[in-house]
Short mmCIF file of C-alpha atoms in Angstrom, two decimals:
data_model
loop_
_atom_site.label_atom_id
_atom_site.label_comp_id
_atom_site.label_asym_id
_atom_site.label_seq_id
_atom_site.Cartn_x
_atom_site.Cartn_y
_atom_site.Cartn_z
CA MET A 9 156.76 14.29 -101.70
CA LYS A 10 152.97 14.44 -101.84
CA GLU A 11 151.55 16.86 -99.29
CA ILE A 12 148.77 15.28 -97.21
CA LYS A 13 146.28 17.98 -96.28
CA TRP A 14 143.95 16.80 -93.56
CA GLY A 15 140.41 17.81 -92.79
CA PHE A 16 139.07 16.89 -89.36
CA ILE A 17 135.46 15.83 -88.87
CA GLY A 18 135.17 16.27 -85.12
CA CYS A 19 137.62 18.10 -82.90
CA GLY A 20 136.83 16.87 -79.42
CA GLU A 21 138.91 15.58 -76.53
CA VAL A 22 140.86 12.89 -78.42
CA THR A 23 142.22 15.46 -80.89
CA GLU A 24 143.61 17.75 -78.21
CA LYS A 25 146.53 15.60 -77.06
CA LYS A 26 146.43 12.08 -78.47
CA SER A 27 146.15 12.78 -82.17
CA GLY A 28 145.67 16.39 -83.28
CA PRO A 29 149.19 17.77 -82.65
CA ALA A 30 150.77 14.74 -84.36
CA PHE A 31 149.37 15.57 -87.80
CA SER A 32 151.38 18.78 -88.04
CA THR A 33 154.65 17.33 -86.74
CA ILE A 34 155.02 14.87 -89.62
CA GLU A 35 156.91 15.90 -92.74
CA GLY A 36 154.53 16.39 -95.64
CA SER A 37 151.44 16.54 -93.43
CA GLN A 38 149.33 19.49 -92.34
CA VAL A 39 145.82 20.18 -91.05
CA VAL A 40 143.98 22.66 -93.27
CA ALA A 41 140.37 22.41 -92.02
CA VAL A 42 138.40 21.29 -88.97
CA MET A 43 134.71 20.73 -88.36
CA SER A 44 132.44 20.63 -85.34
CA ARG A 45 128.67 21.01 -85.16
CA SER A 46 129.42 23.64 -82.51
CA GLU A 47 130.56 26.83 -84.23
CA GLN A 48 132.29 27.97 -81.06
CA LYS A 49 134.23 24.72 -80.71
CA ALA A 50 135.26 24.64 -84.38
CA ARG A 51 136.38 28.27 -84.38
CA SER A 52 138.24 27.92 -81.08
CA TYR A 53 140.06 24.75 -82.15
CA ALA A 54 141.09 26.30 -85.47
CA GLU A 55 142.36 29.48 -83.84
CA ARG A 56 144.27 27.71 -81.07
CA ASN A 57 145.95 25.35 -83.52
CA HIS A 58 146.54 27.85 -86.33
CA ILE A 59 144.27 26.05 -88.80
CA ARG A 60 143.01 28.23 -91.65
CA LYS A 61 139.50 26.87 -92.14
CA TRP A 62 136.70 25.68 -89.90
CA TYR A 63 133.23 24.35 -90.69
CA THR A 64 130.05 23.21 -88.95
CA ASP A 65 129.00 20.83 -91.75
CA PRO A 66 130.94 17.58 -92.42
CA GLN A 67 130.11 17.69 -96.13
CA SER A 68 131.91 21.04 -96.37
CA VAL A 69 135.13 19.42 -95.13
CA VAL A 70 134.81 16.56 -97.61
CA ASP A 71 134.09 18.99 -100.47
CA ASP A 72 136.95 21.37 -99.62
CA PRO A 73 139.36 21.21 -102.60
CA ASP A 74 142.34 21.87 -100.32
CA VAL A 75 141.56 18.73 -98.27
CA ASN A 76 142.83 15.41 -99.68
CA ALA A 77 142.48 13.18 -96.57
CA ILE A 78 139.89 12.99 -93.80
CA TYR A 79 140.32 12.28 -90.09
CA ILE A 80 137.07 11.21 -88.36
CA ALA A 81 137.04 11.89 -84.61
CA THR A 82 133.33 11.64 -83.84
CA PRO A 83 131.40 9.06 -81.76
CA PRO A 84 131.23 5.60 -83.40
CA SER A 85 127.62 5.78 -84.61
CA SER A 86 128.59 8.35 -87.28
CA HIS A 87 131.87 6.73 -88.39
CA ALA A 88 130.35 4.71 -91.22
CA THR A 89 128.39 7.67 -92.62
CA TYR A 90 131.38 10.01 -92.70
CA ALA A 91 133.87 7.38 -93.85
CA ILE A 92 131.66 6.37 -96.76
CA MET A 93 131.02 10.04 -97.60
CA ALA A 94 134.76 10.69 -97.78
CA MET A 95 135.67 7.55 -99.72
CA ARG A 96 132.99 8.20 -102.32
CA ALA A 97 134.59 11.61 -102.78
CA GLY A 98 137.93 9.88 -103.39
CA LYS A 99 139.49 10.98 -100.11
CA PRO A 100 141.31 8.48 -97.84
CA VAL A 101 140.07 8.18 -94.28
CA TYR A 102 141.70 7.79 -90.88
CA VAL A 103 138.96 7.00 -88.35
CA GLU A 104 138.97 6.73 -84.59
CA LYS A 105 138.39 3.35 -82.98
CA PRO A 106 136.26 1.35 -82.89
CA LEU A 107 135.79 1.40 -86.65
CA ALA A 108 132.00 1.64 -86.19
CA SER A 109 129.26 1.02 -83.66
CA SER A 110 128.46 -2.40 -85.12
CA TYR A 111 130.01 -5.19 -87.15
CA GLU A 112 127.46 -4.59 -89.91
CA ASP A 113 128.63 -0.98 -90.32
CA CYS A 114 132.24 -2.18 -90.53
CA VAL A 115 131.24 -4.44 -93.41
CA ARG A 116 129.61 -1.48 -95.16
CA ILE A 117 132.79 0.58 -94.81
CA ASN A 118 134.92 -2.24 -96.21
CA ARG A 119 132.58 -2.72 -99.14
CA ILE A 120 132.81 0.96 -100.15
CA SER A 121 136.58 1.00 -99.67
CA GLU A 122 136.87 -2.01 -101.99
CA GLN A 123 134.49 -0.55 -104.57
CA THR A 124 136.16 2.88 -104.66
CA GLY A 125 139.74 1.74 -104.14
CA VAL A 126 140.08 4.43 -101.45
CA PRO A 127 141.79 3.26 -98.24
CA CYS A 128 140.34 3.54 -94.76
CA PHE A 129 142.69 3.36 -91.77
CA VAL A 130 141.73 2.92 -88.11
CA ALA A 131 143.30 4.49 -85.01
CA TYR A 132 144.43 1.32 -83.27
CA TYR A 133 147.58 3.23 -82.40
CA ARG A 134 148.75 0.80 -79.73
CA ARG A 135 149.93 -1.55 -82.49
CA TYR A 136 152.67 0.98 -83.26
CA LEU A 137 153.68 2.04 -79.75
CA PRO A 138 157.09 0.81 -78.52
CA TYR A 139 155.49 -0.59 -75.34
CA PHE A 140 153.24 -3.04 -77.19
CA LYS A 141 155.77 -3.82 -79.90
CA LYS A 142 158.07 -4.97 -77.10
CA ALA A 143 155.35 -7.24 -75.68
CA LYS A 144 154.80 -8.75 -79.13
CA GLN A 145 158.55 -9.21 -79.58
CA ILE A 146 158.79 -11.20 -76.33
CA VAL A 147 156.09 -13.59 -77.57
CA ASP A 148 157.52 -13.83 -81.09
CA GLU A 149 161.04 -14.57 -79.84
CA GLY A 150 159.77 -17.58 -77.89
CA THR A 151 160.74 -16.32 -74.44
CA LEU A 152 157.51 -17.76 -73.05
CA GLY A 153 157.58 -20.88 -75.20
CA LYS A 154 154.33 -22.15 -76.69
CA ILE A 155 151.48 -19.93 -75.55
CA ILE A 156 148.82 -21.84 -73.60
CA ASN A 157 146.30 -19.21 -72.52
CA VAL A 158 145.53 -15.48 -72.59
CA GLN A 159 143.54 -13.54 -69.98
CA ILE A 160 142.24 -9.97 -69.90
CA ARG A 161 141.37 -8.53 -66.48
CA PHE A 162 140.02 -5.00 -66.18
CA SER A 163 138.20 -3.32 -63.31
CA VAL A 164 137.64 0.32 -62.43
CA PRO A 165 135.28 2.18 -60.10
CA PRO A 166 132.41 4.23 -61.51
CA ARG A 167 133.28 7.71 -62.76
CA ASP A 168 131.53 10.79 -61.40
CA LEU A 169 129.70 11.25 -64.72
CA ASP A 170 128.23 7.75 -64.41
CA TYR A 171 125.88 9.06 -61.71
CA SER A 172 124.38 11.66 -64.06
CA ALA A 173 120.74 11.78 -65.05
CA PRO A 174 120.02 9.68 -68.17
CA GLU A 175 119.84 12.71 -70.47
CA GLN A 176 123.23 13.93 -69.20
CA LEU A 177 125.18 10.69 -69.45
CA PRO A 178 128.36 10.79 -71.58
CA TRP A 179 127.94 9.43 -75.12
CA ARG A 180 130.14 6.45 -74.22
CA LEU A 181 127.26 5.16 -72.07
CA GLN A 182 124.63 5.58 -74.77
CA PRO A 183 124.59 2.34 -76.83
CA ASP A 184 122.83 3.94 -79.80
CA ILE A 185 125.82 6.31 -80.14
CA ALA A 186 128.74 4.26 -78.81
CA GLY A 187 127.65 0.76 -79.78
CA GLY A 188 127.61 -0.30 -76.14
CA GLY A 189 128.86 0.99 -72.82
CA TYR A 190 132.44 1.40 -71.62
CA PHE A 191 133.18 -2.08 -72.95
CA TYR A 192 132.70 -0.86 -76.53
CA ASP A 193 134.97 2.10 -75.80
CA LEU A 194 137.86 0.39 -73.96
CA ALA A 195 137.87 -3.29 -74.94
CA PRO A 196 138.69 -2.56 -78.61
CA HIS A 197 142.24 -1.60 -77.69
CA GLN A 198 142.71 -4.79 -75.66
CA LEU A 199 141.22 -7.09 -78.27
CA ASP A 200 143.03 -5.44 -81.16
CA ILE A 201 146.47 -5.73 -79.58
CA LEU A 202 145.84 -9.41 -78.81
CA GLN A 203 144.77 -10.03 -82.40
CA GLU A 204 147.90 -8.20 -83.56
CA ILE A 205 149.97 -10.68 -81.53
CA PHE A 206 148.02 -13.92 -82.00
CA GLY A 207 145.85 -13.50 -85.09
CA VAL A 208 142.11 -13.16 -85.60
CA ILE A 209 139.56 -14.25 -83.00
CA THR A 210 137.23 -16.72 -84.70
CA ARG A 211 135.02 -17.73 -81.78
CA ALA A 212 133.64 -15.52 -78.99
CA HIS A 213 130.86 -15.66 -76.43
CA GLY A 214 130.01 -13.50 -73.46
CA TYR A 215 127.79 -12.95 -70.45
CA CYS A 216 126.82 -9.34 -69.80
CA ALA A 217 125.07 -7.76 -66.84
CA ASN A 218 124.13 -4.43 -65.36
CA ARG A 219 125.02 -4.84 -61.69
CA ALA A 220 125.07 -1.28 -60.38
CA HIS A 221 122.11 0.08 -62.38
CA LEU A 222 123.72 3.47 -62.87
CA TYR A 223 122.87 3.49 -66.57
CA ASN A 224 121.25 1.20 -69.13
CA ALA A 225 124.42 -0.14 -70.76
CA GLU A 226 126.18 -3.27 -69.52
CA ASP A 227 128.67 -2.58 -66.70
CA THR A 228 130.05 -6.09 -66.12
CA ILE A 229 131.14 -8.57 -68.80
CA SER A 230 132.73 -12.01 -68.79
CA ALA A 231 133.85 -13.54 -72.07
CA VAL A 232 135.61 -16.50 -73.63
CA PHE A 233 137.17 -16.49 -77.08
CA MET A 234 139.49 -18.48 -79.34
CA PHE A 235 142.04 -17.33 -81.90
CA GLN A 236 142.43 -18.81 -85.36
CA ASN A 237 145.51 -20.75 -84.20
CA GLY A 238 143.49 -22.57 -81.52
CA LEU A 239 144.70 -20.46 -78.59
CA PRO A 240 141.92 -19.97 -75.99
CA GLY A 241 141.45 -16.77 -74.03
CA SER A 242 139.10 -15.12 -71.58
CA GLY A 243 138.25 -11.65 -70.38
CA SER A 244 136.62 -10.00 -67.39
CA TRP A 245 135.53 -6.37 -67.42
CA CYS A 246 133.92 -4.49 -64.53
CA PHE A 247 133.26 -0.76 -64.79
CA VAL A 248 131.62 -0.41 -61.38
CA GLY A 249 134.11 -2.23 -59.14
CA HIS A 250 135.47 -1.10 -55.81
CA GLU A 251 138.74 0.83 -55.83
CA SER A 252 140.43 -2.13 -54.15
CA ALA A 253 139.71 -4.24 -57.25
CA ARG A 254 141.17 -1.75 -59.76
CA GLU A 255 143.11 -3.67 -62.40
CA ASP A 256 144.36 -3.22 -65.96
CA SER A 257 146.12 -6.39 -67.02
CA ILE A 258 146.65 -8.79 -69.88
CA GLU A 259 148.35 -12.02 -68.86
CA ILE A 260 149.93 -14.35 -71.40
CA ILE A 261 150.74 -17.83 -70.11
CA GLY A 262 153.28 -20.00 -71.90
CA GLU A 263 155.08 -23.32 -71.40
CA LYS A 264 158.27 -21.54 -70.32
CA GLY A 265 156.85 -18.60 -68.40
CA MET A 266 154.32 -15.81 -68.30
CA MET A 267 154.10 -12.15 -69.20
CA SER A 268 151.73 -9.46 -67.99
CA PHE A 269 151.28 -5.91 -69.19
CA SER A 270 148.71 -3.14 -68.96
CA VAL A 271 146.86 -1.50 -71.81
CA PHE A 272 145.95 1.92 -70.43
CA THR A 273 148.42 2.61 -67.61
CA TYR A 274 151.61 1.33 -69.31
CA ASP A 275 152.92 -0.39 -66.17
CA PRO A 276 156.30 -2.09 -66.60
CA ILE A 277 156.01 -5.30 -68.65
CA ARG A 278 156.48 -8.23 -66.25
CA VAL A 279 158.15 -11.39 -67.55
CA VAL A 280 158.59 -14.43 -65.31
CA THR A 281 160.52 -17.53 -66.40
CA SER A 282 162.65 -20.17 -64.69
CA GLU A 283 165.48 -17.63 -64.85
CA GLY A 284 163.58 -15.19 -62.63
CA GLU A 285 161.44 -12.09 -62.92
CA GLU A 286 162.14 -9.09 -65.15
CA LEU A 287 160.35 -5.75 -65.22
CA ILE A 288 160.70 -3.89 -68.51
CA THR A 289 159.90 -0.19 -68.78
CA VAL A 290 159.24 1.08 -72.29
CA PRO A 291 158.52 4.81 -72.79
CA ASN A 292 155.99 6.00 -75.33
CA PRO A 293 156.04 9.20 -77.43
CA PRO A 294 154.30 12.32 -76.03
CA TYR A 295 151.58 12.10 -78.69
CA VAL A 296 150.55 8.45 -78.59
CA GLN A 297 149.07 8.47 -82.09
CA LEU A 298 152.21 9.91 -83.69
CA PRO A 299 153.66 6.53 -84.82
CA ILE A 300 150.49 5.32 -86.53
CA ILE A 301 149.65 8.71 -88.08
CA THR A 302 153.19 8.76 -89.45
CA GLU A 303 152.62 5.35 -91.06
CA VAL A 304 149.25 6.39 -92.49
CA THR A 305 150.78 9.56 -93.94
CA ARG A 306 153.72 7.68 -95.42
CA HIS A 307 151.29 5.15 -96.93
CA LEU A 308 149.34 7.94 -98.61
CA GLN A 309 152.63 9.38 -99.89
CA GLY A 310 153.56 6.02 -101.39
CA LEU A 311 156.51 5.60 -99.04
CA SER A 312 155.27 2.75 -96.81
CA ILE A 313 152.42 0.32 -96.19
CA CYS A 314 150.14 0.80 -93.18
CA GLU A 315 148.31 -2.42 -92.39
CA CYS A 316 145.98 -0.93 -89.76
CA THR A 317 143.11 -0.78 -92.23
CA SER A 318 139.36 -1.08 -91.84
CA VAL A 319 139.64 -4.72 -92.92
CA SER A 320 142.13 -5.53 -90.16
CA ALA A 321 140.03 -3.62 -87.60
CA THR A 322 136.72 -5.31 -88.38
CA PRO A 323 137.39 -8.54 -86.41
CA VAL A 324 137.45 -6.45 -83.22
CA ASN A 325 133.88 -5.33 -83.80
CA TRP A 326 132.87 -8.88 -84.70
CA ALA A 327 134.28 -10.19 -81.42
CA MET A 328 132.70 -7.41 -79.35
CA ASP A 329 129.30 -7.88 -80.97
CA ARG A 330 129.52 -11.62 -80.35
CA ILE A 331 130.42 -11.04 -76.69
CA LEU A 332 127.56 -8.57 -76.22
CA GLY A 333 125.12 -10.85 -78.04
CA LYS A 334 124.56 -8.30 -80.81
CA TYR A 335 125.62 -10.66 -83.59
#
């Protein structure tokens, strides 16, 4: 079995619990190098996780002869640069979502992947979680009948960091780094799982506003979209709502019933038909990225095919950029 030896570019919060530990629990996979622009952070992460090498320069990770695959866990604005750097060096890439901070950068990544023949995978890990696979199964089995409409509803109150001075705002609220505000950080998971169930979104339009004026990025978005099969959908996102309006829900309406599920809180899946109401609890693994990282690793070992590629991830950025009026 081919040994996949990973080099991390970025070792921030997402690598601590969601992804990092998973790489070393998979047969034939190990992390051999990590990188952070902060020497202290890189050294600390390597020591705590028993990783032999650490760097402060991303090119050093790509050039390391012991590294044969790259995991990119940096903010979206640098994804394209690092992904292209790695693919040109002949090293497959697994990159955090969204694929990039713009649709145009996604196209660049896909072009280099095609030219070099080096694959690029994207961390839309919810596609592989049992919770969402169950939701897709319910639709595919026809429990709800023909699907008529899809609705996303999401509202949360402001976070404490949202009240920071402009120079201290988290990167997720800096559009030049994140691609947008919280919408560009959270909506990708919702839109990707819907496209996994219903196919690609081919039409999208949105209205965006900044209602609370806590930061420059949009904080309230309403959108309409249509899938390639003609199914219409809509979405409402508010990142400055009152606690009483807190909601994390996707509702799928069919001729025979409806289903609702959450994306971030994993509430029981609710199915309502003429036969009554059913609440379905589906547990997820302790490291939520373990299933997809397993598939990526097996793909690189020639044992499986992982379809969560940069090509399949690009329609999410297209839809988001259309909703935000960027494209």
